[in-house]
Every structure is written in C-alpha cells, then in structure tokens.
XYZ file of N, CA and C in Angstrom:
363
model
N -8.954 66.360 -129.443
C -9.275 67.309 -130.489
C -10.143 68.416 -129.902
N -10.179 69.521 -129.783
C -10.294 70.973 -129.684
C -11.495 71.340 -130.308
N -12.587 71.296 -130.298
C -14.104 71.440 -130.641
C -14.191 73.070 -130.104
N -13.968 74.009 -130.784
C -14.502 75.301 -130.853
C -16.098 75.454 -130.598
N -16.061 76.293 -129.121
C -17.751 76.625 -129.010
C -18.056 77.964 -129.401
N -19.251 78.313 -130.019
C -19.496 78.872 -130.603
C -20.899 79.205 -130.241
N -20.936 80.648 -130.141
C -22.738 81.026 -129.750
C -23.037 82.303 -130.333
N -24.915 81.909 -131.159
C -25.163 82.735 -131.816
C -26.149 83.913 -130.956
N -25.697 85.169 -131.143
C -26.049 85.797 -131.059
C -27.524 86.773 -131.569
N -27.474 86.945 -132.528
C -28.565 87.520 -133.581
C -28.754 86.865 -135.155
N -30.218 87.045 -135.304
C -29.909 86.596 -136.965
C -30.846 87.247 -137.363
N -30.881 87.600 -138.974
C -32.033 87.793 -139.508
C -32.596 87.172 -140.586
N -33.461 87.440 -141.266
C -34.071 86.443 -142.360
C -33.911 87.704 -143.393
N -33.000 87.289 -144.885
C -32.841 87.803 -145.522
C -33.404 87.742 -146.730
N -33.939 86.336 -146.621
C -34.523 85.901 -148.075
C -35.353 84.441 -147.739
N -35.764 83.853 -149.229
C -36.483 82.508 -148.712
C -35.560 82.231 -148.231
N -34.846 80.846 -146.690
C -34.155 80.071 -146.910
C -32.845 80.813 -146.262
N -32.599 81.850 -146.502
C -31.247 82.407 -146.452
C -31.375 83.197 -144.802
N -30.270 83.036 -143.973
C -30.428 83.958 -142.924
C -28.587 84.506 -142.437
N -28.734 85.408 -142.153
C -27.610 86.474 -141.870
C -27.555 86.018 -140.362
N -26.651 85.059 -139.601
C -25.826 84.908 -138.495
C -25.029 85.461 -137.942
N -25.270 86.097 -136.807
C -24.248 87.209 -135.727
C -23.701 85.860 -134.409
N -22.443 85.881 -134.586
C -21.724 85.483 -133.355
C -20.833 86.175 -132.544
N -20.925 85.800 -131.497
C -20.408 85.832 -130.134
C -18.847 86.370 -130.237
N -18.286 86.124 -131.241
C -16.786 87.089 -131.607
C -17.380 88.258 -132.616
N -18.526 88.428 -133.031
C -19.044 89.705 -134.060
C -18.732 89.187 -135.561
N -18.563 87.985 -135.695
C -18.372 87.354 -136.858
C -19.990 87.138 -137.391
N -19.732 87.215 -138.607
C -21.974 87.419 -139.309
C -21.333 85.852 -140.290
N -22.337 85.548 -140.738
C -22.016 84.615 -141.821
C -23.732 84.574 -142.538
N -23.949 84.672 -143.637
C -24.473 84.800 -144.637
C -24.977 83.430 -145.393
N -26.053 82.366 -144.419
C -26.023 81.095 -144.858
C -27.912 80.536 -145.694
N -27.395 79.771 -146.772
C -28.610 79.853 -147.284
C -28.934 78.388 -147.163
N -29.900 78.159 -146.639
C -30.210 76.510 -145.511
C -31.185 75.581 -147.057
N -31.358 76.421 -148.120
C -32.105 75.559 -149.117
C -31.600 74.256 -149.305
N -30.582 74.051 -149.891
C -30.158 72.500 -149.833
C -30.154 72.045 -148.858
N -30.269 72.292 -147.341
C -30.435 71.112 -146.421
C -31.758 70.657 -146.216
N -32.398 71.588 -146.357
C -33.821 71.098 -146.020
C -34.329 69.894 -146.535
N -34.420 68.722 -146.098
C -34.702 67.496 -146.577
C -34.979 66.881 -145.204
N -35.398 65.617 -145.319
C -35.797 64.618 -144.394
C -36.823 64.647 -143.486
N -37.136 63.893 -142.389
C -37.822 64.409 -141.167
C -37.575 65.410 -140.473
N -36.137 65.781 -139.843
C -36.071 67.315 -139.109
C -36.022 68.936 -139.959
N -35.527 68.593 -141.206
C -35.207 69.543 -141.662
C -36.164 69.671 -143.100
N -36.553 68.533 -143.674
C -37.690 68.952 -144.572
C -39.124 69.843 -144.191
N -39.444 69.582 -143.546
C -40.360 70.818 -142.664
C -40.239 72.104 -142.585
N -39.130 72.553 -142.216
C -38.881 73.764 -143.334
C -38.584 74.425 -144.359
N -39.212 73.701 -145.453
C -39.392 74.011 -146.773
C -40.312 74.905 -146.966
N -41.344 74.405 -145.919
C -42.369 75.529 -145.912
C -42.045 76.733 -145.715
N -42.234 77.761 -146.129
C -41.669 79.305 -145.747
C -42.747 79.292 -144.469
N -43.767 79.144 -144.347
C -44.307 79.684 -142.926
C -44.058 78.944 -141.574
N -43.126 77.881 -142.120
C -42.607 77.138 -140.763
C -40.613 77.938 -140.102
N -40.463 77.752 -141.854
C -39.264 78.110 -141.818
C -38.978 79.438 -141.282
N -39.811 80.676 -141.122
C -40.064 81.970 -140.514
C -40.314 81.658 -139.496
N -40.657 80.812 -138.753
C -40.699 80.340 -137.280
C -39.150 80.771 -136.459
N -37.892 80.621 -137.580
C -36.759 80.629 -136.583
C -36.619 81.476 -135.338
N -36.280 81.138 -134.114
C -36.013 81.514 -133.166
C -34.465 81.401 -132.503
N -34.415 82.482 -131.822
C -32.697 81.873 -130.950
C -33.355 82.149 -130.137
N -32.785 80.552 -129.362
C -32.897 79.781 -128.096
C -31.396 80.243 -127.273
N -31.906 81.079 -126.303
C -31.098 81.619 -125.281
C -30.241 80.316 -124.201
N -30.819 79.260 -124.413
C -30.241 78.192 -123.358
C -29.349 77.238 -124.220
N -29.373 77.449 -125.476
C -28.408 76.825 -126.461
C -27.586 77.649 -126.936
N -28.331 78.773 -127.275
C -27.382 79.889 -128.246
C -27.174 79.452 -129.445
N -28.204 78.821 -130.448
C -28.619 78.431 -131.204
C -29.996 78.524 -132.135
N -30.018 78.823 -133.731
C -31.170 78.960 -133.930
C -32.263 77.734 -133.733
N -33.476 77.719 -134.097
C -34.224 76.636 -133.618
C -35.788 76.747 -134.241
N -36.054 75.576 -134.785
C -37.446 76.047 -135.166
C -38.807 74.812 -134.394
N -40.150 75.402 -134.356
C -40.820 74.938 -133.668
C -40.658 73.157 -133.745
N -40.572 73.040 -134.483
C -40.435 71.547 -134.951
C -39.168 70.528 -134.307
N -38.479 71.532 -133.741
C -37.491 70.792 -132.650
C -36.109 71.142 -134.078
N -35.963 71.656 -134.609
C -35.289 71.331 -135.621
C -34.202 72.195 -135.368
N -32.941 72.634 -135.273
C -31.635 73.265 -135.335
C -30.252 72.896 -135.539
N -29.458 73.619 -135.200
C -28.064 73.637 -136.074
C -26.945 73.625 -135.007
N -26.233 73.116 -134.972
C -24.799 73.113 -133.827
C -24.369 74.890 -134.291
N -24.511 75.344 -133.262
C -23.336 76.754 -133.614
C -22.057 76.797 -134.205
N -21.152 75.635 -133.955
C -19.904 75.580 -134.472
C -20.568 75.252 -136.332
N -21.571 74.607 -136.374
C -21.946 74.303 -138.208
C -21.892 75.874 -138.675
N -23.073 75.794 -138.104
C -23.382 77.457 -138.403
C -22.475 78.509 -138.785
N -21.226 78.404 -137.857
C -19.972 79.166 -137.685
C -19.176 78.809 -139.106
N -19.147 77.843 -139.069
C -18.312 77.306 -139.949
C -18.553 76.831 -141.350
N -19.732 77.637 -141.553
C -21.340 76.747 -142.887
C -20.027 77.070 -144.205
N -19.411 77.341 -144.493
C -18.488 77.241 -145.694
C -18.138 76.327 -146.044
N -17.768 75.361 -144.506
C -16.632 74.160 -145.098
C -17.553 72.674 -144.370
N -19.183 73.300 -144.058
C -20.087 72.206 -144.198
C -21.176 71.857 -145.180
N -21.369 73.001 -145.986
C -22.371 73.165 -146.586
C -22.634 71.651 -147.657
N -21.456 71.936 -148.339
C -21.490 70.994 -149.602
C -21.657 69.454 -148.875
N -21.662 69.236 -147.400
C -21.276 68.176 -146.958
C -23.236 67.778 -146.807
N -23.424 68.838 -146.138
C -24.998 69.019 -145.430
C -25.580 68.597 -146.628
N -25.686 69.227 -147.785
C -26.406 69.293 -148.556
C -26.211 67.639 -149.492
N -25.300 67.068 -149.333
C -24.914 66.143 -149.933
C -26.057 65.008 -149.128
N -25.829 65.350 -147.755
C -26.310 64.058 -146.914
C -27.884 64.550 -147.272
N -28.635 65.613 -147.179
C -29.903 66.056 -147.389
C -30.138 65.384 -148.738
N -29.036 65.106 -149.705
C -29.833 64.378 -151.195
C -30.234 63.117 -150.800
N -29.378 61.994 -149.937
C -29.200 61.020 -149.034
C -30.880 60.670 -148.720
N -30.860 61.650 -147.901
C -32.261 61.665 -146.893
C -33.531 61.718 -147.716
N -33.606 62.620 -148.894
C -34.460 62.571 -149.950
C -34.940 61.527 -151.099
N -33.685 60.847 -151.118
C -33.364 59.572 -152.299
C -33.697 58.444 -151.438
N -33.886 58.392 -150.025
C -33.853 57.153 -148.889
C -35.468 56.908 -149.132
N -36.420 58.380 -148.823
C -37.570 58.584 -148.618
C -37.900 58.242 -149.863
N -37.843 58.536 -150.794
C -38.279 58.348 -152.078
C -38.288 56.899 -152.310
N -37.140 56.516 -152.101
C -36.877 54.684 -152.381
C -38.066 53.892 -151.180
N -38.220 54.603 -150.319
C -38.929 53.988 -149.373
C -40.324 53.790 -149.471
N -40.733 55.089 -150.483
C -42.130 55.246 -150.857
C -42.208 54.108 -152.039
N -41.605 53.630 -152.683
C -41.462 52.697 -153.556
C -41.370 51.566 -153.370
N -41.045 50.827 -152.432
C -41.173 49.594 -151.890
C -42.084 48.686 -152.600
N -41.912 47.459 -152.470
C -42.830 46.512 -153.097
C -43.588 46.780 -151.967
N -45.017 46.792 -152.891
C -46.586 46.484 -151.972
C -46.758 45.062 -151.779
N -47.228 44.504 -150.369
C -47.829 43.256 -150.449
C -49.051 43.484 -151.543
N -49.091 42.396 -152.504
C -50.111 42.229 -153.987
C -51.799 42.499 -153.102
N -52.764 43.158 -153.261
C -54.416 43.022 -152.856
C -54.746 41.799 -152.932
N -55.413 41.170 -152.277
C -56.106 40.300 -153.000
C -57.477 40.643 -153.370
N -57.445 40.250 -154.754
C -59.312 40.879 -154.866
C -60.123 40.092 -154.468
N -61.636 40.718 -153.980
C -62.336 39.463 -153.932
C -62.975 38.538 -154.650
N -63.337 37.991 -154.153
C -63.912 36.635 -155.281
C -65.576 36.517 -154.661
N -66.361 36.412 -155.954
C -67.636 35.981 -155.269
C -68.294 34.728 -155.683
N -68.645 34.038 -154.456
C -67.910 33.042 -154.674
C -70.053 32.355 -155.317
N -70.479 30.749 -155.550
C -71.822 30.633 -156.313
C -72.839 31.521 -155.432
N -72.801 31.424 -154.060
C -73.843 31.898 -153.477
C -73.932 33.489 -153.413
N -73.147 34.268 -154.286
C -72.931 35.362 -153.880
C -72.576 36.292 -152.479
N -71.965 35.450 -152.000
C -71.322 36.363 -150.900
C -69.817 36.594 -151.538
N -69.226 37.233 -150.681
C -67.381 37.611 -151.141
C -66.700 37.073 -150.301
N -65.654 36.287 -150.996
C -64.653 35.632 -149.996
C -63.561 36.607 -150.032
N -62.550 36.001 -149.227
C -61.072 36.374 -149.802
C -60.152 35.416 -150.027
C-alpha cells in the first residue's frame, strides 16, 4: 500500500485552534485542531498560550509544539477524511481520563483513639 509523503511547508494561525496549512504541492488546507485536543499529547494545547507555540520543524516538515506534540503531514494533508475519526478517538481519551479519575478509592481509615489517648490505626 502506497503511503503518500507529504511536507508542510508554511502555516498560519487563523483563529483559536484553527491553522491555515501550506504544502509542498501549494495545496493550503484550512484545519481547526479543537476537537482533537484531548489526552496527554494533545490536551495541552487547549491552552491558547501553549497552542501558539506551533512551530514547523524543518527535519520533519511537520507542525510541532513544545510539548513534543504533532501531526503526520499526510493527516494534516488529508484532515477532511480524518477529522471526524481524530476527534472521535480524542472523546475516547477524555471519557478514559475521566473514568480514571473516578476509580474506587482504597476506603481511609480513620483514626481511633484508643483509652490512653494516643491514635492508632
């Protein structure tokens, strides 16, 4: 199977979230990254002052943010017929974390004091 490479050229930041992609055939694509942002790599830029971090990385040809965080060029290229996919797995990653924060707690034990007044457990 035939994996199209793909390298980005320029981008800009158009809005929260949203950035205007220039590739390597002069093709732009117009992608708005809000629904992916979820999880460990990509929830981090939720923040707008992280998410303004983006950079293109000349040795990938890829955007990239300080946090180690980026995108395959062919996604990027192709963000039409990944988006709904990305964003699906980003609910995934959000609903995982959430369930995770919920977990049964091992129960406290309180203390007890016991005739002499000291505290056991």
């Amino acid at each position: 199977m035939s994996h199209p490479i793909h390298r980005v050229t320029a981008f800009s930041i158009e809005g929260p979230y949203l950035l205007r992609v220039r590739f390597e055939d002069r093709a732009e694509r117009l992608i708005d990254l809000r629904p992916v942002l979820a999880g460990e790599l990509y929830g981090p830029l939720r923040d707008p002052a992280v998410f303004n971090q983006v950079r293109l990385d000349p040795e990938v040809d890829t955007l990239v943010w300080p946090n180690r965080a980026d995108f395959d060029p062919a996604t990027l290229y192709d963000w039409p017929q990944h988006a709904h996919a990305m964003a699906a797995r980003a609910r995934e990653w959000e609903s995982a974390a959430a369930n995770a924060g919920r977990e049964e707690r091992p129960a406290s034990v309180e203390p007890r004091v016991s005739r002499g007044g000291s505290t056991e457990r």
